Short mmCIF file of C-alpha atoms in Angstrom, two decimals:
data_model
loop_
_atom_site.label_atom_id
_atom_site.label_comp_id
_atom_site.label_asym_id
_atom_site.label_seq_id
_atom_site.Cartn_x
_atom_site.Cartn_y
_atom_site.Cartn_z
CA UNK A 1 0.00 0.00 0.00
CA UNK A 2 2.57 2.52 1.05
CA UNK A 3 4.87 4.21 -1.39
CA UNK A 4 8.06 2.63 -0.01
CA UNK A 5 6.69 -0.81 -0.84
CA UNK A 6 6.04 -0.05 -4.46
CA UNK A 7 8.32 -0.10 -7.44
CA UNK A 8 8.14 2.31 -10.31
CA UNK A 9 7.03 0.73 -13.56
CA UNK A 10 8.08 2.33 -16.80
CA UNK A 11 6.19 2.15 -20.05
CA UNK A 12 7.88 -1.07 -21.15
CA UNK A 13 7.08 -2.76 -17.81
CA UNK A 14 3.46 -1.74 -18.28
CA UNK A 15 3.40 -3.26 -21.73
CA UNK A 16 4.79 -6.50 -20.28
CA UNK A 17 2.10 -6.45 -17.59
CA UNK A 18 -0.58 -5.82 -20.20
CA UNK A 19 0.76 -8.65 -22.39
CA UNK A 20 0.88 -11.20 -19.55
CA UNK A 21 -1.81 -10.34 -17.00
CA UNK A 22 -4.34 -12.63 -18.69
CA UNK A 23 -1.71 -15.38 -18.84
CA UNK A 24 1.46 -16.46 -20.60
CA UNK A 25 1.25 -17.75 -24.16
CA UNK A 26 1.22 -21.56 -24.01
CA UNK A 27 4.11 -22.06 -26.39
CA UNK A 28 7.58 -23.51 -25.86
CA UNK A 29 9.15 -20.06 -25.53
CA UNK A 30 6.43 -17.97 -23.87
CA UNK A 31 8.64 -15.06 -22.87
CA UNK A 32 9.93 -14.75 -26.43
CA UNK A 33 6.32 -14.47 -27.61
CA UNK A 34 5.79 -11.70 -25.03
CA UNK A 35 9.03 -10.03 -26.15
CA UNK A 36 7.89 -10.09 -29.78
CA UNK A 37 4.55 -8.57 -28.81
CA UNK A 38 6.18 -5.81 -26.78
CA UNK A 39 8.98 -5.32 -29.29
CA UNK A 40 11.98 -5.88 -27.01
CA UNK A 41 14.57 -8.68 -26.68
CA UNK A 42 13.56 -11.74 -24.67
CA UNK A 43 16.44 -11.08 -22.25
CA UNK A 44 14.80 -7.77 -21.34
CA UNK A 45 11.46 -9.46 -20.65
CA UNK A 46 13.18 -11.98 -18.39
CA UNK A 47 15.18 -9.32 -16.55
CA UNK A 48 12.20 -7.00 -16.07
CA UNK A 49 9.91 -9.78 -14.87
CA UNK A 50 12.65 -11.02 -12.52
CA UNK A 51 12.86 -7.51 -11.07
CA UNK A 52 9.07 -7.36 -10.60
CA UNK A 53 9.13 -10.80 -8.95
CA UNK A 54 11.98 -9.74 -6.67
CA UNK A 55 10.11 -6.57 -5.68
CA UNK A 56 6.87 -8.44 -5.05
CA UNK A 57 5.05 -6.74 -7.94
CA UNK A 58 4.65 -10.30 -9.25
CA UNK A 59 3.53 -12.53 -6.39
CA UNK A 60 4.30 -15.74 -8.24
CA UNK A 61 4.27 -17.23 -11.72
CA UNK A 62 2.29 -20.38 -12.37
CA UNK A 63 -1.12 -21.98 -12.44
CA UNK A 64 -4.06 -20.11 -10.90
CA UNK A 65 -6.62 -22.77 -9.95
CA UNK A 66 -10.35 -22.21 -10.19
CA UNK A 67 -11.46 -23.24 -6.70
CA UNK A 68 -15.04 -23.81 -7.78
CA UNK A 69 -14.20 -26.09 -10.67
CA UNK A 70 -11.64 -27.99 -8.58
CA UNK A 71 -14.36 -29.01 -6.18
CA UNK A 72 -13.61 -26.44 -3.47
CA UNK A 73 -17.08 -25.18 -3.96
CA UNK A 74 -17.68 -23.73 -0.52
CA UNK A 75 -15.89 -20.44 -0.11
CA UNK A 76 -16.77 -18.65 3.08
CA UNK A 77 -15.62 -15.16 3.82
CA UNK A 78 -15.47 -15.24 7.62
CA UNK A 79 -15.58 -11.84 9.30
CA UNK A 80 -14.72 -11.13 12.92
CA UNK A 81 -15.11 -8.30 15.39
CA UNK A 82 -11.75 -8.48 17.14
CA UNK A 83 -10.48 -6.23 19.91
CA UNK A 84 -8.34 -3.52 18.29
CA UNK A 85 -5.66 -4.02 20.94
CA UNK A 86 -5.25 -7.68 20.02
CA UNK A 87 -5.97 -7.92 16.31
CA UNK A 88 -2.37 -7.44 15.16
CA UNK A 89 -1.26 -10.33 17.40
CA UNK A 90 -4.13 -12.61 16.47
CA UNK A 91 -4.41 -11.81 12.74
CA UNK A 92 -1.17 -13.58 11.76
CA UNK A 93 -2.22 -16.64 13.80
CA UNK A 94 -5.48 -16.85 11.88
CA UNK A 95 -3.58 -16.28 8.62
CA UNK A 96 -1.24 -19.14 9.46
CA UNK A 97 -4.08 -21.70 9.56
CA UNK A 98 -3.65 -23.92 6.51
CA UNK A 99 -7.22 -23.51 5.29
CA UNK A 100 -7.18 -19.69 5.37
CA UNK A 101 -6.22 -18.29 1.98
CA UNK A 102 -6.50 -14.54 2.58
CA UNK A 103 -6.48 -12.70 5.87
CA UNK A 104 -6.76 -8.95 6.26
CA UNK A 105 -7.59 -6.22 8.75
CA UNK A 106 -10.21 -3.86 7.28
CA UNK A 107 -12.23 -0.93 8.63
CA UNK A 108 -15.51 -1.36 10.48
CA UNK A 109 -18.57 0.58 9.27
CA UNK A 110 -20.57 1.03 12.45
CA UNK A 111 -23.39 0.41 13.04
CA UNK A 112 -23.86 -1.59 9.82
CA UNK A 113 -20.66 -3.55 9.92
CA UNK A 114 -18.80 -4.31 13.17
CA UNK A 115 -16.19 -6.69 11.70
CA UNK A 116 -12.52 -5.76 11.30
CA UNK A 117 -10.85 -9.12 10.52
CA UNK A 118 -11.56 -10.91 7.22
CA UNK A 119 -10.39 -14.49 6.67
CA UNK A 120 -11.27 -16.43 3.52
CA UNK A 121 -11.89 -20.11 4.20
CA UNK A 122 -12.17 -22.68 1.40
CA UNK A 123 -13.52 -26.21 1.63
CA UNK A 124 -15.31 -28.94 -0.28
CA UNK A 125 -18.62 -28.18 1.41
CA UNK A 126 -20.18 -25.79 3.91
CA UNK A 127 -19.96 -28.33 6.74
CA UNK A 128 -16.18 -28.45 6.47
CA UNK A 129 -15.98 -24.67 6.16
CA UNK A 130 -18.17 -24.27 9.26
CA UNK A 131 -15.89 -26.61 11.26
CA UNK A 132 -12.86 -24.59 10.15
CA UNK A 133 -14.56 -21.37 11.17
CA UNK A 134 -15.22 -22.87 14.61
CA UNK A 135 -11.46 -23.45 14.86
CA UNK A 136 -10.85 -19.78 14.17
CA UNK A 137 -13.39 -18.85 16.87
CA UNK A 138 -11.48 -21.03 19.35
CA UNK A 139 -8.22 -19.41 18.38
CA UNK A 140 -9.56 -15.87 18.79
CA UNK A 141 -11.23 -16.65 22.12
CA UNK A 142 -12.59 -13.74 24.16
CA UNK A 143 -10.84 -11.14 21.98
CA UNK A 144 -13.61 -11.78 19.46
CA UNK A 145 -16.98 -10.17 20.17
CA UNK A 146 -18.87 -11.63 17.23
CA UNK A 147 -18.50 -13.09 13.79
CA UNK A 148 -20.36 -13.99 10.64
CA UNK A 149 -19.66 -15.95 7.49
CA UNK A 150 -20.61 -14.91 3.98
CA UNK A 151 -20.73 -17.81 1.52
CA UNK A 152 -20.27 -17.00 -2.12
CA UNK A 153 -23.24 -17.91 -4.26
CA UNK A 154 -22.06 -16.84 -7.69
CA UNK A 155 -19.07 -15.31 -9.44
CA UNK A 156 -20.47 -12.23 -11.17
CA UNK A 157 -17.16 -11.08 -12.68
CA UNK A 158 -13.55 -12.20 -12.65
CA UNK A 159 -10.91 -10.58 -14.80
CA UNK A 160 -7.16 -10.30 -14.71
CA UNK A 161 -5.42 -7.13 -13.71
CA UNK A 162 -5.83 -4.24 -16.10
CA UNK A 163 -3.50 -1.30 -15.94
CA UNK A 164 -4.52 2.00 -17.40
CA UNK A 165 -2.17 3.06 -20.16
CA UNK B 1 -3.58 -27.75 2.75
CA UNK B 2 -7.11 -27.58 1.55
CA UNK B 3 -8.76 -30.91 0.83
CA UNK B 4 -10.44 -31.59 -2.45
CA UNK B 5 -13.99 -32.82 -2.79
CA UNK B 6 -14.37 -36.49 -3.65
CA UNK B 7 -16.35 -35.68 -6.74
CA UNK B 8 -13.78 -33.30 -8.12
CA UNK B 9 -13.99 -33.06 -11.88
CA UNK B 10 -12.17 -35.20 -14.37
CA UNK B 11 -8.57 -34.62 -13.50
CA UNK B 12 -6.03 -37.39 -13.64
CA UNK B 13 -2.90 -37.89 -11.56
CA UNK B 14 -0.68 -36.12 -14.06
CA UNK B 15 -2.94 -33.03 -14.08
CA UNK B 16 -2.95 -33.18 -10.30
CA UNK B 17 0.85 -33.20 -10.17
CA UNK B 18 0.99 -30.31 -12.59
CA UNK B 19 -1.42 -28.16 -10.56
CA UNK B 20 0.32 -28.99 -7.29
CA UNK B 21 3.81 -28.38 -8.67
CA UNK B 22 3.15 -25.31 -10.78
CA UNK B 23 1.28 -22.87 -8.54
CA UNK B 24 4.44 -20.86 -8.19
CA UNK B 25 8.07 -20.88 -9.15
CA UNK B 26 7.53 -21.18 -12.89
CA UNK B 27 10.99 -20.29 -14.18
CA UNK B 28 11.99 -17.10 -15.96
CA UNK B 29 14.03 -18.82 -18.63
CA UNK B 30 13.75 -19.14 -22.38
CA UNK B 31 12.33 -22.70 -22.29
CA UNK B 32 10.46 -22.81 -18.95
CA UNK B 33 7.99 -25.54 -19.94
CA UNK B 34 10.88 -27.75 -20.99
CA UNK B 35 12.53 -27.42 -17.58
CA UNK B 36 9.31 -28.03 -15.63
CA UNK B 37 8.23 -30.93 -17.84
CA UNK B 38 11.59 -32.57 -17.09
CA UNK B 39 10.91 -32.29 -13.35
CA UNK B 40 7.42 -33.73 -13.82
CA UNK B 41 8.72 -36.53 -16.03
CA UNK B 42 6.56 -35.71 -19.04
CA UNK B 43 7.39 -34.26 -22.48
CA UNK B 44 7.31 -30.48 -22.91
CA UNK B 45 4.51 -30.71 -25.47
CA UNK B 46 2.35 -32.75 -23.12
CA UNK B 47 2.75 -30.23 -20.29
CA UNK B 48 1.70 -27.39 -22.60
CA UNK B 49 -1.23 -29.41 -23.97
CA UNK B 50 -2.43 -30.37 -20.48
CA UNK B 51 -2.26 -26.77 -19.24
CA UNK B 52 -4.22 -25.68 -22.31
CA UNK B 53 -6.78 -28.42 -21.60
CA UNK B 54 -7.19 -27.40 -17.96
CA UNK B 55 -7.60 -23.75 -18.96
CA UNK B 56 -10.21 -24.64 -21.57
CA UNK B 57 -12.04 -26.83 -19.03
CA UNK B 58 -12.02 -23.95 -16.56
CA UNK B 59 -9.99 -25.87 -13.96
CA UNK B 60 -7.43 -23.08 -14.08
CA UNK B 61 -8.45 -19.46 -14.37
CA UNK B 62 -5.10 -18.62 -15.95
CA UNK B 63 -1.46 -19.60 -16.23
CA UNK B 64 1.14 -16.92 -15.81
CA UNK B 65 2.27 -14.16 -13.49
CA UNK B 66 0.02 -13.09 -10.64
CA UNK B 67 0.54 -9.37 -10.26
CA UNK B 68 0.36 -7.56 -6.94
CA UNK B 69 -0.95 -4.14 -7.81
CA UNK B 70 -0.13 -2.89 -4.29
CA UNK B 71 3.56 -3.13 -5.15
CA UNK B 72 3.07 -1.12 -8.31
CA UNK B 73 1.90 1.88 -6.41
CA UNK B 74 -1.69 0.79 -6.98
CA UNK B 75 -4.34 -0.69 -4.83
CA UNK B 76 -7.11 -3.21 -4.55
CA UNK B 77 -10.13 -2.17 -2.53
CA UNK B 78 -12.88 -4.54 -1.44
CA UNK B 79 -16.35 -2.97 -1.55
CA UNK B 80 -19.86 -4.16 -0.82
CA UNK B 81 -23.42 -3.06 -1.34
CA UNK B 82 -26.94 -4.33 -0.74
CA UNK B 83 -28.69 -4.92 -4.06
CA UNK B 84 -32.45 -5.33 -3.79
CA UNK B 85 -33.47 -8.79 -5.06
CA UNK B 86 -35.61 -7.39 -7.87
CA UNK B 87 -32.74 -5.25 -9.16
CA UNK B 88 -29.88 -7.65 -8.49
CA UNK B 89 -28.94 -8.46 -12.09
CA UNK B 90 -29.32 -4.85 -13.17
CA UNK B 91 -27.02 -3.71 -10.34
CA UNK B 92 -24.51 -6.46 -11.19
CA UNK B 93 -24.41 -5.22 -14.79
CA UNK B 94 -23.86 -1.63 -13.67
CA UNK B 95 -21.08 -2.58 -11.24
CA UNK B 96 -19.41 -4.96 -13.70
CA UNK B 97 -19.54 -2.23 -16.32
CA UNK B 98 -16.83 -0.34 -14.43
CA UNK B 99 -13.48 -1.49 -15.91
CA UNK B 100 -11.85 -1.03 -12.49
CA UNK B 101 -14.06 -3.79 -11.01
CA UNK B 102 -11.78 -6.84 -11.16
CA UNK B 103 -13.93 -9.39 -9.32
CA UNK B 104 -17.52 -9.42 -8.19
CA UNK B 105 -19.19 -12.09 -6.07
CA UNK B 106 -22.74 -12.62 -4.92
CA UNK B 107 -22.74 -13.56 -1.23
CA UNK B 108 -25.56 -14.62 1.07
CA UNK B 109 -25.76 -11.70 3.43
CA UNK B 110 -27.69 -8.45 3.65
CA UNK B 111 -24.62 -7.00 1.93
CA UNK B 112 -25.07 -9.34 -1.01
CA UNK B 113 -22.68 -7.99 -3.63
CA UNK B 114 -18.94 -7.91 -2.91
CA UNK B 115 -16.54 -6.57 -5.50
CA UNK B 116 -12.90 -5.63 -5.76
CA UNK B 117 -11.69 -2.40 -7.33
CA UNK B 118 -8.24 -2.53 -8.92
CA UNK B 119 -6.81 0.95 -9.17
CA UNK B 120 -3.38 2.25 -9.91
CA UNK B 121 -3.77 5.15 -7.51
CA UNK B 122 -5.27 4.39 -4.07
CA UNK B 123 -6.38 8.01 -3.81
CA UNK B 124 -8.83 7.38 -6.66
CA UNK B 125 -10.88 4.94 -4.56
CA UNK B 126 -13.28 7.47 -2.98
CA UNK B 127 -14.18 9.07 -6.31
CA UNK B 128 -14.82 5.71 -7.95
CA UNK B 129 -16.94 4.60 -4.99
CA UNK B 130 -18.97 7.76 -5.42
CA UNK B 131 -19.44 7.10 -9.13
CA UNK B 132 -20.66 3.56 -8.39
CA UNK B 133 -23.06 4.96 -5.78
CA UNK B 134 -24.40 7.44 -8.31
CA UNK B 135 -24.76 4.82 -11.03
CA UNK B 136 -26.55 2.32 -8.78
CA UNK B 137 -28.34 4.68 -6.40
CA UNK B 138 -27.08 2.48 -3.56
CA UNK B 139 -24.70 3.02 -0.67
CA UNK B 140 -21.30 1.41 -1.23
CA UNK B 141 -19.15 0.37 1.72
CA UNK B 142 -15.40 0.43 1.07
CA UNK B 143 -13.15 -2.00 2.93
CA UNK B 144 -9.57 -1.02 2.07
CA UNK B 145 -7.10 -3.38 3.66
CA UNK B 146 -5.34 -1.93 6.66
CA UNK B 147 -3.04 -4.90 7.30
CA UNK B 148 -2.29 -8.09 5.38
CA UNK B 149 -1.76 -11.04 7.72
CA UNK B 150 -1.36 -13.73 5.11
CA UNK B 151 -2.07 -14.39 1.48
CA UNK B 152 -1.86 -17.90 0.14
CA UNK B 153 -3.58 -19.11 -2.98
CA UNK B 154 -2.27 -22.65 -3.09
CA UNK B 155 -4.52 -25.65 -3.12
CA UNK B 156 -3.28 -29.19 -2.82
CA UNK B 157 -5.11 -31.80 -4.85
#
């Protein structure tokens, strides 16, 4: 989020991002295909992507599974009202649970929304997800004043990253 | 790691190995599929064909770099609204019509539509939220992340 964590992308980096954000070409030399599209040598593509990977601008390179199609059809966004004094100690413990795929602190919107900890829990069915959420409740203990779980019903939109030019 | 449902779709052991092995660490080299296929013990062409097959079958949403817009000076912002049942699809179309909306999910809660804005400049979030409120006539709650405790996308099949 903060400026010191970000790296500056120049125009060529942006063109690489635009050429790869929907995926790499499935050919024997995918980075060469990207290089040809961007109009630079393949060594530049490799060096620039290595720099973005190093800086964390690329989280990882590989297969992005579709949880729904892989049978992980229950996807519960668990939300928790955790004591502000304890959330930064407890959040990483929740995030370390193997079945939690994303874990963030976010603002409350009182009185509509009292929850400040969001933890995404995946599982093959809602029963398994509910048992996993009970584990989180145990872990949080009395620091948690309430929680809820929002199951996803439908994907309405899912696109890759798009950078403005 | 996360367990897979018994009735998971048609995926054989080789596909399983590919998905488990290739969720990260795909090499930045001129012949990356060749190197990975060697580790998996299959020919390069078969690895490429199987990835293409899993993409076409929708088992993978994509294959390639996963960008972290936060580290590019940009920002993701989770937002939610309550769409009345009789206007749900109309509201979804309006929200999805904003190019900055990267994902949108229907969830079973009073706040029933949850979407993610992907913006290059975090300071543009409030204005975009306002535009979505104007376009839908509904209140939009923004949930920018204040701390990231863990992010892990891997599944084990």
